[in-house]
CSV table of C-alpha atoms and ligand atoms in Angstrom, one decimal:
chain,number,residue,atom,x,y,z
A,1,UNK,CA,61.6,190.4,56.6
A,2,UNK,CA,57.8,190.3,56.4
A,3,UNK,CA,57.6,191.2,52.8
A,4,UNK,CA,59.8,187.8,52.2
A,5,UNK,CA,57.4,185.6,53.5
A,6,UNK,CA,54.0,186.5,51.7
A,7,UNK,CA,51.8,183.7,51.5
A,8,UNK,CA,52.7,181.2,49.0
A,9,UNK,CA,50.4,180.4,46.0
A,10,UNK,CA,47.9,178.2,46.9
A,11,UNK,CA,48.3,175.5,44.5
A,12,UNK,CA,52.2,174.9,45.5
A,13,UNK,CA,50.9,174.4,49.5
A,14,UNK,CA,50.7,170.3,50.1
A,15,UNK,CA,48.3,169.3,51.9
A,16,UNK,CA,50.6,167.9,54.9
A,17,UNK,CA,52.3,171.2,54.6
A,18,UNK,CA,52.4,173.2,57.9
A,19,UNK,CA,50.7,176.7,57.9
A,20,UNK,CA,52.7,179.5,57.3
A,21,UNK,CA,51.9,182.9,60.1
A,22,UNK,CA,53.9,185.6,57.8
A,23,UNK,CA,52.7,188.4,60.0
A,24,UNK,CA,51.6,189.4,63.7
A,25,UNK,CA,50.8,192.1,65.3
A,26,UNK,CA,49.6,193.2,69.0
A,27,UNK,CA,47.8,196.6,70.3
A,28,UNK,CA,46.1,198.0,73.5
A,29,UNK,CA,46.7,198.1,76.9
A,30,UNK,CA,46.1,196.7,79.9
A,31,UNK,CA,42.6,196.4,80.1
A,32,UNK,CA,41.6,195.0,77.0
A,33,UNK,CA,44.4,193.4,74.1
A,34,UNK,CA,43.9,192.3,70.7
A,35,UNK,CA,46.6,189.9,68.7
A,36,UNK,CA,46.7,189.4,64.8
A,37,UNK,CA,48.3,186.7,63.2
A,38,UNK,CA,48.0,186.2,59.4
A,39,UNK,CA,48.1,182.6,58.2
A,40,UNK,CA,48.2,181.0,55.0
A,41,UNK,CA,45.5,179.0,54.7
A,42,UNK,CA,42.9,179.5,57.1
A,43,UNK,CA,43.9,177.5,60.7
A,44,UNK,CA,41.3,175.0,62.6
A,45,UNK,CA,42.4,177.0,66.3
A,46,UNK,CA,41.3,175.7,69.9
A,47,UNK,CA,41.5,177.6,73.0
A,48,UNK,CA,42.0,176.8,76.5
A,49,UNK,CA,42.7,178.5,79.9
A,50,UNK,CA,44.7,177.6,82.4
A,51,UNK,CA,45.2,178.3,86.1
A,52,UNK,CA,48.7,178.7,88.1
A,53,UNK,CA,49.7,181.2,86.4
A,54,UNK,CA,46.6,182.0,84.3
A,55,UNK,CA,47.5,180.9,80.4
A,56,UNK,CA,45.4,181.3,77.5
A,57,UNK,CA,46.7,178.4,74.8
A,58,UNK,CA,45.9,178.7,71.5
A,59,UNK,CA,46.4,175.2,69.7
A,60,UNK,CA,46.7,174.9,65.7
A,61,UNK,CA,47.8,172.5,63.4
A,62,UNK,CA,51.4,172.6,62.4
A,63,UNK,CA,52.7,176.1,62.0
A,64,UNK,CA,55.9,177.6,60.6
A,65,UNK,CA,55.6,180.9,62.8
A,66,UNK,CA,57.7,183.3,60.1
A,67,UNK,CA,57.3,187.0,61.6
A,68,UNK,CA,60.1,188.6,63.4
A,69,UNK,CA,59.5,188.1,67.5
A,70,UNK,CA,59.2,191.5,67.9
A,71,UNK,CA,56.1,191.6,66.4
A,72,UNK,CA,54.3,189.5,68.9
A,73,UNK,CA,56.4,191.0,72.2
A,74,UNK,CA,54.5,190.6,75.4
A,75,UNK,CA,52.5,193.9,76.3
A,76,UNK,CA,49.0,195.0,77.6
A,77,UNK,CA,47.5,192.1,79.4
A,78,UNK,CA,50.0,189.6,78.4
A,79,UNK,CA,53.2,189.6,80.0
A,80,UNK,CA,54.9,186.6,78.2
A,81,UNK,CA,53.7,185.2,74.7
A,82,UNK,CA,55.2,182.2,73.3
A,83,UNK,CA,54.5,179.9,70.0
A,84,UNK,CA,56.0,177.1,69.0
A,85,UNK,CA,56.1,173.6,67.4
A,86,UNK,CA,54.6,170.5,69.9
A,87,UNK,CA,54.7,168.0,68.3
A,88,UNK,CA,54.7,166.6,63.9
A,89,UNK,CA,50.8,167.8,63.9
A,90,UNK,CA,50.4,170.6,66.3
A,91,UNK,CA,51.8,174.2,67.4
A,92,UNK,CA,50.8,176.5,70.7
A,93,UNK,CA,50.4,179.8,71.4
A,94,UNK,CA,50.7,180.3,75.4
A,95,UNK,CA,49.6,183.8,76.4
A,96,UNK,CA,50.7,184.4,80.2
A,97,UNK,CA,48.7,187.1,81.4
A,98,UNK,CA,48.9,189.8,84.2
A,99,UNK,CA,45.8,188.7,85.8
A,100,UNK,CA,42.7,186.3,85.0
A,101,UNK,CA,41.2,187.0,81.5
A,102,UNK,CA,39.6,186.0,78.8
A,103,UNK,CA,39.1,186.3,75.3
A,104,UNK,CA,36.0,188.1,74.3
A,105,UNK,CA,36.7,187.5,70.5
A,106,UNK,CA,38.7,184.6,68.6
A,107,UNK,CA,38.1,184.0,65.4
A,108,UNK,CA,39.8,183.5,61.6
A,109,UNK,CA,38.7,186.3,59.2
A,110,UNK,CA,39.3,186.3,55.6
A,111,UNK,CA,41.6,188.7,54.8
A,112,UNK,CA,40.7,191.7,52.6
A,113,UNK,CA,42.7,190.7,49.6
A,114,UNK,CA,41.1,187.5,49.6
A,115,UNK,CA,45.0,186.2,49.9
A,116,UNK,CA,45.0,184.9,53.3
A,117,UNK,CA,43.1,184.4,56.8
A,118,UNK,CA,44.1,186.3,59.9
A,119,UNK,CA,43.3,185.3,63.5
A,120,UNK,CA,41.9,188.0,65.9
A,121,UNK,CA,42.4,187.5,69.5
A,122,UNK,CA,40.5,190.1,72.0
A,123,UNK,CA,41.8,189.9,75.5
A,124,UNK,CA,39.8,191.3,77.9
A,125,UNK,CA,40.2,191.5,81.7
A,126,UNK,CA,37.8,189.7,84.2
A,127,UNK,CA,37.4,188.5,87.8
A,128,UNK,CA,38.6,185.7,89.4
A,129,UNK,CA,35.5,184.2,89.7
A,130,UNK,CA,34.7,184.3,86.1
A,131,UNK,CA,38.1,182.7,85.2
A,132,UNK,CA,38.1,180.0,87.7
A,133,UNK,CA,34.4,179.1,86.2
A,134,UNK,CA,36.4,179.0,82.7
A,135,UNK,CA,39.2,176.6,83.6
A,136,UNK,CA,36.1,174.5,85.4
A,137,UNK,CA,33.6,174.5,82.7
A,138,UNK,CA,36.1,174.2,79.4
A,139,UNK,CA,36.8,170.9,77.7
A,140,UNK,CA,39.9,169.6,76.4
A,141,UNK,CA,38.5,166.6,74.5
A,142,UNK,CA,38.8,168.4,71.2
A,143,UNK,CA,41.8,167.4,71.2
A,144,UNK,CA,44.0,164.7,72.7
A,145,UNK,CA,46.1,166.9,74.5
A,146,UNK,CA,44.6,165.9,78.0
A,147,UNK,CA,46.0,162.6,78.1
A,148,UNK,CA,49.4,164.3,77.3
A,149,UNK,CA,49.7,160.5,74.9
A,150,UNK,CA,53.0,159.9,75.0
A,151,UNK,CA,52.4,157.3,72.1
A,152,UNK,CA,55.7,157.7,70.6
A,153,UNK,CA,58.5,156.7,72.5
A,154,UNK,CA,62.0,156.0,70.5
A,155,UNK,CA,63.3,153.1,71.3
A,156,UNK,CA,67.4,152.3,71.1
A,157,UNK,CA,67.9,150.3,68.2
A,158,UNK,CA,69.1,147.3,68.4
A,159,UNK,CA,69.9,147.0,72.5
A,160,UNK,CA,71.0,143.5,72.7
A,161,UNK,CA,70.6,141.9,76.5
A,162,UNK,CA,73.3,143.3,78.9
A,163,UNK,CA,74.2,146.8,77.0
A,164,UNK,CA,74.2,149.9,79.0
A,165,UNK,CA,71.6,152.1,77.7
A,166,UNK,CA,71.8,155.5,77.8
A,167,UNK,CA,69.2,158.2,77.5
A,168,UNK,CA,71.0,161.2,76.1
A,169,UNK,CA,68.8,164.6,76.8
A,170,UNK,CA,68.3,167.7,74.1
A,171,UNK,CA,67.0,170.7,77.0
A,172,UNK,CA,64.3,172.1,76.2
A,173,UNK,CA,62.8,171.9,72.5
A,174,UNK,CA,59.9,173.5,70.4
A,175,UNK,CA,57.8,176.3,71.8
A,176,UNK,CA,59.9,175.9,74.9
A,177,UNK,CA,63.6,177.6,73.5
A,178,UNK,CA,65.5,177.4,76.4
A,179,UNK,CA,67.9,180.4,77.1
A,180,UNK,CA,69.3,182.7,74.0
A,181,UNK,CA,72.8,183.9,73.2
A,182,UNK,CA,73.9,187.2,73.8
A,183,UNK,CA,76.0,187.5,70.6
A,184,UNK,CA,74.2,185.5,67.6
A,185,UNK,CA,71.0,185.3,69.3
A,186,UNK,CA,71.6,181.4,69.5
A,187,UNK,CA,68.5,179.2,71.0
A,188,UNK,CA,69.5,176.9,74.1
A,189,UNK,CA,67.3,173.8,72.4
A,190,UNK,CA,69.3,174.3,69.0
A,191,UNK,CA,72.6,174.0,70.8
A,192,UNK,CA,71.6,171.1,73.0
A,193,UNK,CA,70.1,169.1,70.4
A,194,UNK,CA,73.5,169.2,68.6
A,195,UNK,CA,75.2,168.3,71.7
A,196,UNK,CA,72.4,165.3,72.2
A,197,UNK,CA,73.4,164.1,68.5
A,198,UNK,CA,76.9,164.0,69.0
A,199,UNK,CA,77.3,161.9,72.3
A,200,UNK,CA,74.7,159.9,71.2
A,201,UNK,CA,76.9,159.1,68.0
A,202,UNK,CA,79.8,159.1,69.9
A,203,UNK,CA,78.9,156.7,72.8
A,204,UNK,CA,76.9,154.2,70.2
A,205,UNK,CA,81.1,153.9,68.8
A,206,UNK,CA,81.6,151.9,72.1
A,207,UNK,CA,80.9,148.3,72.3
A,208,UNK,CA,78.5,147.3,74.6
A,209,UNK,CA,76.9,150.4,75.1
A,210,UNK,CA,73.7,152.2,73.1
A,211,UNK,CA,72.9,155.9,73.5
A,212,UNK,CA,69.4,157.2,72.2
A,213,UNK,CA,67.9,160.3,72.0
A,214,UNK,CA,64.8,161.4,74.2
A,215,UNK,CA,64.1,164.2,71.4
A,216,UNK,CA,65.6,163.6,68.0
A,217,UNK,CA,64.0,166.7,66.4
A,218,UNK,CA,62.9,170.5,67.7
A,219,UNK,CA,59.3,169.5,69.7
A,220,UNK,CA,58.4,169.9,72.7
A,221,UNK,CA,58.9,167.2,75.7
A,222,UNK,CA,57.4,167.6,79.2
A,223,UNK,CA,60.0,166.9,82.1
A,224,UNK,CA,58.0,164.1,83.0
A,225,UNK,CA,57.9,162.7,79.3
A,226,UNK,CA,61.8,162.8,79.5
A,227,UNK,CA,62.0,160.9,82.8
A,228,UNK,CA,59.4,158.2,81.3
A,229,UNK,CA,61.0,157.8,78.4
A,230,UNK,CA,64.3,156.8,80.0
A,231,UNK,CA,62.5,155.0,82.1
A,232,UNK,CA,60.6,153.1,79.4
A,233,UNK,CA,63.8,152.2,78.0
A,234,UNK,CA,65.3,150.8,80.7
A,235,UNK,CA,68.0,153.5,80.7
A,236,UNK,CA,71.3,153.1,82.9
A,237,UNK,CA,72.0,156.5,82.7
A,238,UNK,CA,70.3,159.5,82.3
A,239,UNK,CA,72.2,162.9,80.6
A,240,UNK,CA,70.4,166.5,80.4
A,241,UNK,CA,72.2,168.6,78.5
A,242,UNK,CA,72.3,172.7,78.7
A,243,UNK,CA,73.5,175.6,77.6
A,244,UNK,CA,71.7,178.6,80.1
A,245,UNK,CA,72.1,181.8,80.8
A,246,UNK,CA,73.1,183.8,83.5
A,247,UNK,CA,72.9,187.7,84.9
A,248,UNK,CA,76.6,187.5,85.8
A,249,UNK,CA,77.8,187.5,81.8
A,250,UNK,CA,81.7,186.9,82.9
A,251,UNK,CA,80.4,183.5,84.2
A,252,UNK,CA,81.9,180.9,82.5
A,253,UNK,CA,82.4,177.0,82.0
A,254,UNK,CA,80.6,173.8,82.9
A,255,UNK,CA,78.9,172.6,85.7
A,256,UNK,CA,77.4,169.3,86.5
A,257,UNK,CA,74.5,169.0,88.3
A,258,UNK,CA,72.9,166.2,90.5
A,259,UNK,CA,69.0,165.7,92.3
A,260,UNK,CA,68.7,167.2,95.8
A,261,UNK,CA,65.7,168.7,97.7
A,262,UNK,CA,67.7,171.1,98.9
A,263,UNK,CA,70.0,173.7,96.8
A,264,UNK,CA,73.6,173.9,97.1
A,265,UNK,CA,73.4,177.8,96.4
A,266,UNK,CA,71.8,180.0,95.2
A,267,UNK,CA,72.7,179.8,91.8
A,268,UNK,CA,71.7,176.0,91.5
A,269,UNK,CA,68.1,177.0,93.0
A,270,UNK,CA,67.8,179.8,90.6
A,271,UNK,CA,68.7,178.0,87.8
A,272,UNK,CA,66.8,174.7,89.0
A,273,UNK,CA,63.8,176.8,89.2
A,274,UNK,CA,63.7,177.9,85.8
A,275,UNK,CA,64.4,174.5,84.3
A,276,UNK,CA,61.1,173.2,86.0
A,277,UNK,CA,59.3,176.4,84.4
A,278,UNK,CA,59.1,174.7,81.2
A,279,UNK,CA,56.0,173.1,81.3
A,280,UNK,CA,55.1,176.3,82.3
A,281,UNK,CA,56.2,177.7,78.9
A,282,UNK,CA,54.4,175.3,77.2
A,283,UNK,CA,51.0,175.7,78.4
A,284,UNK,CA,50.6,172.6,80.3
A,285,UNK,CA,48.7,172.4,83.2
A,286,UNK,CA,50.7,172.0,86.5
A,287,UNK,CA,49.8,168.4,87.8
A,288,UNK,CA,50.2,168.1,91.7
A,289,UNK,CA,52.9,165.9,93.3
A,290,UNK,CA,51.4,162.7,94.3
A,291,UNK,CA,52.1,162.7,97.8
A,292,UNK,CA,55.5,161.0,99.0
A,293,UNK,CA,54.5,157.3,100.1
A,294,UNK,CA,56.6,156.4,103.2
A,295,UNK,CA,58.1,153.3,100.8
A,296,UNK,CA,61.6,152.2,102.6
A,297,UNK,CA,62.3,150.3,99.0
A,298,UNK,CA,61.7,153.0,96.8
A,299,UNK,CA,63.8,155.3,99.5
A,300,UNK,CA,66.6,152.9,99.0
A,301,UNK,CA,66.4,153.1,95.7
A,302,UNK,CA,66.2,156.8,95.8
A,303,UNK,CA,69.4,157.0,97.5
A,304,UNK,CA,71.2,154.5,95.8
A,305,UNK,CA,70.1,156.3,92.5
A,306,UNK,CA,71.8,159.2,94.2
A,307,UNK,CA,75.2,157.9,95.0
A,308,UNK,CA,75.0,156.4,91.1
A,309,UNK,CA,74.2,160.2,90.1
A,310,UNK,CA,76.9,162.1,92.2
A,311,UNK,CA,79.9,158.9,91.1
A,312,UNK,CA,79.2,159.5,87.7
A,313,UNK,CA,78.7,163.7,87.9
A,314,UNK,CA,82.7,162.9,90.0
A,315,UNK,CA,83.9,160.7,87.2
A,316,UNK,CA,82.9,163.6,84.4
A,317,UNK,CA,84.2,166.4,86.4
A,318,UNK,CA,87.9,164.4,86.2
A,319,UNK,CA,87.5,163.8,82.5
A,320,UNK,CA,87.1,167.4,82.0
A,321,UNK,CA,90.0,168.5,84.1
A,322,UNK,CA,92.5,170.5,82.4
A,323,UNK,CA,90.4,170.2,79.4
A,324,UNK,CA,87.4,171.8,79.7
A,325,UNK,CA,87.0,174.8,81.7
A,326,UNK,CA,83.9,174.7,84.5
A,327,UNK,CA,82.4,177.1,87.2
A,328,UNK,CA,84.0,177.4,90.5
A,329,UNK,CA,82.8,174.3,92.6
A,330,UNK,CA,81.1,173.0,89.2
A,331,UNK,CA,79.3,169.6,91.1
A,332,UNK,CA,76.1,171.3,92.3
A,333,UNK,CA,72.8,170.0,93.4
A,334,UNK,CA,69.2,171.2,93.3
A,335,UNK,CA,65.9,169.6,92.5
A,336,UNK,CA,65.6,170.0,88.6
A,337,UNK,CA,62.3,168.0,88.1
A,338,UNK,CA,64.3,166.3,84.8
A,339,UNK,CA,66.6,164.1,86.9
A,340,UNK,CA,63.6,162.7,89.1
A,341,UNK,CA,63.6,159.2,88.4
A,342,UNK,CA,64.2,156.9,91.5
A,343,UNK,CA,65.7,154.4,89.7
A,344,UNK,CA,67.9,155.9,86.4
A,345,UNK,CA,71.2,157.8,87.9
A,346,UNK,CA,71.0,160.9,86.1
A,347,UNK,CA,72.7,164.2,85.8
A,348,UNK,CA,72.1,167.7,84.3
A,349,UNK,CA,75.3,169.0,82.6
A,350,UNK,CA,75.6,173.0,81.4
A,351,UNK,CA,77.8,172.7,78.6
A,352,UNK,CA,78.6,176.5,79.3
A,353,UNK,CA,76.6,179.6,79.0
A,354,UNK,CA,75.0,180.8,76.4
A,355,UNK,CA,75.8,184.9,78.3
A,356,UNK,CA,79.0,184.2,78.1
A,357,UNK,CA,80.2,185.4,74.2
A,358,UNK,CA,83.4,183.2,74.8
A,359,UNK,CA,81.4,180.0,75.9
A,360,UNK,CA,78.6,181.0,73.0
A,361,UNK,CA,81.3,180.3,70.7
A,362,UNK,CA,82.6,177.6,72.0
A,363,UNK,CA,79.1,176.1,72.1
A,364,UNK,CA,78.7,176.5,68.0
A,365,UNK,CA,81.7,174.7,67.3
A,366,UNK,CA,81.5,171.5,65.9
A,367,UNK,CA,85.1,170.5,67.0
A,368,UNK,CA,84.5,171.3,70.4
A,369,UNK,CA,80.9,169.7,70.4
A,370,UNK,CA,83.0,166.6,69.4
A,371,UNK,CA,86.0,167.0,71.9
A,372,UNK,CA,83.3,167.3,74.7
A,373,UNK,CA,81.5,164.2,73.5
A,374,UNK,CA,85.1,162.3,74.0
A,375,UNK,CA,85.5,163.4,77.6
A,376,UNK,CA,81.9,162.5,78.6
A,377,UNK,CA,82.1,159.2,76.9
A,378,UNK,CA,85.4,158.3,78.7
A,379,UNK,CA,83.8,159.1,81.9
A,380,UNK,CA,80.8,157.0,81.2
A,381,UNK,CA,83.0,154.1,80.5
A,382,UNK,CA,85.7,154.9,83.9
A,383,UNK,CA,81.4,155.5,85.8
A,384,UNK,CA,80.5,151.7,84.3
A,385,UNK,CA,84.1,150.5,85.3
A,386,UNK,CA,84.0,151.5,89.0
A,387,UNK,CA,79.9,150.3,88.7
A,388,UNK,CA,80.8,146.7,87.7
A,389,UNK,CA,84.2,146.5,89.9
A,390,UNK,CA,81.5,147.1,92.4
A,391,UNK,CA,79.3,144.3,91.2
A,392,UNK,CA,76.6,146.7,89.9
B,1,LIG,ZN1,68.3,174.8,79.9
């Protein structure tokens, strides 16, 4: 596969072409660790530590990363390695390591066939006290990343006064690939994002109502991005959609998921848990939770949001019925950081699972991809029914 992906002749690359990394490879152990990547063109690289777990990110410009994943598998001082696109301009590297380290050597060589650059990274294990100076002393203002800009926010086209906006939710996306199929090695974020395309498409068929996108491509989004964006649409309805995995692999079906503090089980926590890991993935730092202001308003709101949350979670569980096959007791709650907003009612629905080979195939197939986005836009019209009847 390597061979297939040599570096391309310099005078076909554009210039707003991304980089190509054609080749990786990792050695040593766990005291010291050194990563190669060959690029292209020769990559502009920043590097940055983090704390909670300690991360090392590497930041680059746009990179198609084009070496099989084994190549760059997790060993030595790193026990998880993950690249991936960000954003239009930028890709990470996140290196989670065993322990605090840092890297005694990063730098872009020439390569010795003159054909391309390669990136050396030497790991190298030190104390806490050296990598809590590191994360102290290190400045992010090489880039914008700090202020985590979230400059471009879609906004529903044409949303005329009085439509029912709807923030439709791809899981996961870009560095951050969400759960992967047992049988065709399908990615979580590929699976959702076709999901996210074809409610959105199917709901914007109804009058009075306009679905958007929070991702429209593969790039990364924080949960808190996701939540502002619906938000800073004025969404009435917030809709996460997955496709996890689980350790049971006979598990099968949908489930529906709603905000609580507490879990309803252990399998909502587990999988709630994970779901909030994905900043995590991507290398961002984890910003502590304001503290909760005793506000009675925003409580009410809170729990109002709530009831909104669990009607609507009610009303797709019927539209499903005898049509879609779901978990035993498929309405579950636990505190998935994604359907925070006080004031959009929002849900988290697992499709199916991407362990289950039955449900993987299921989850590829355009038909059912379609017959899904019927159901869930018939209980979003029988949710806004009962909402208005109400005088919502
Ligand atoms: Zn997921």
């Amino acid at each position: 596969m390597a061979a297939s992906l040599l570096p391309v002749a310099a005078s076909s690359v554009e210039a707003g072409d991304p980089l190509l990394a054609y080749g990786a490879r990792i050695v040593g152990d766990d005291a010291r660790t050194r990563i190669v990547i060959d690029f292209d063109r020769e990559p502009r690289f920043s590097v940055h530590y983090i704390a909670n777990p300690e991360r090392i990110v590497v930041d680059l410009p746009a990179t198609a990363f084009g070496f099989p994943a084994k190549d760059l598998a997790a060993r030595g001082l790193f026990k998880d390695i993950r690249y991936g696109k960000m954003d239009e301009e930028s890709a990470r590297i996140v290196l989670t390591t065993a322990g605090p380290v840092k890297l005694a050597l990063a730098k872009v060589q020439a390569d010795e066939a003159g054909k391309g650059h390669r990136l050396v990274l030497d790991a190298e294990m030190i104390d806490k006290r050296a990598f809590a100076e590191l994360v102290k002393t290190q400045s992010w203002s090489d880039r914008g990343d700090a202020a985590q800009t979230t400059s471009a926010i879609p906004a529903p086209e044409k949303a005329a006064p009085g439509d029912f906006v709807i923030a439709v939710d791809a899981g996961h996306g870009g560095i951050d690939t969400g759960a992967i199929g047992v049988d065709t090695k399908t990615e979580e974020k590929q699976v959702t994002l076709a999901f996210a395309k074809a409610l959105t498409e199917r709901l914007n068929k109804e009058p009075g109502i306009k679905a958007f996108l929070t991702r429209e491509d593969d790039e990364f989004l924080s949960l808190s991005q996701r939540v502002l964006i619906a938000r800073q649409n004025h969404a009435g309805l917030f809709i996460s959609l997955h496709a996890d995995t689980l350790k049971q692999k006979d598990i099968r079906g949908a489930t529906v998921y709603t905000i609580s503090d507490k879990a309803s089980d252990k399998l909502a926590a587990d999988l709630a848990e994970r779901e909030n890991l994905s900043d995590q993935i991507a290398g961002k730092e984890t910003v502590a939770e304001p503290p909760e202001v005793a506000d009675i308003l925003l409580d009410l709101t809170r729990r109002e949001t709530q009831a909104f949350s669990i009607s609507l979670a009610e009303s797709v569980l019927n539209s499903f019925k005898d049509q879609v096959g779901t978990i035993n007791n498929p309405h579950r709650h636990a505190g998935f950081r994604v359907l925070q907003a006080p004031d959009v009612p929002s849900i988290l629905l697992e499709i199916g699972f991407l362990s289950n080979a039955e449900d993987e195939k299921l989850l590829l197939d355009e038909a059912w991809r379609g017959k899904i986005a019927g159901l869930l836009t018939d209980a979003v019209k029988r949710y806004r029914a009962a909402v208005m009847a109400n005088g919502g």
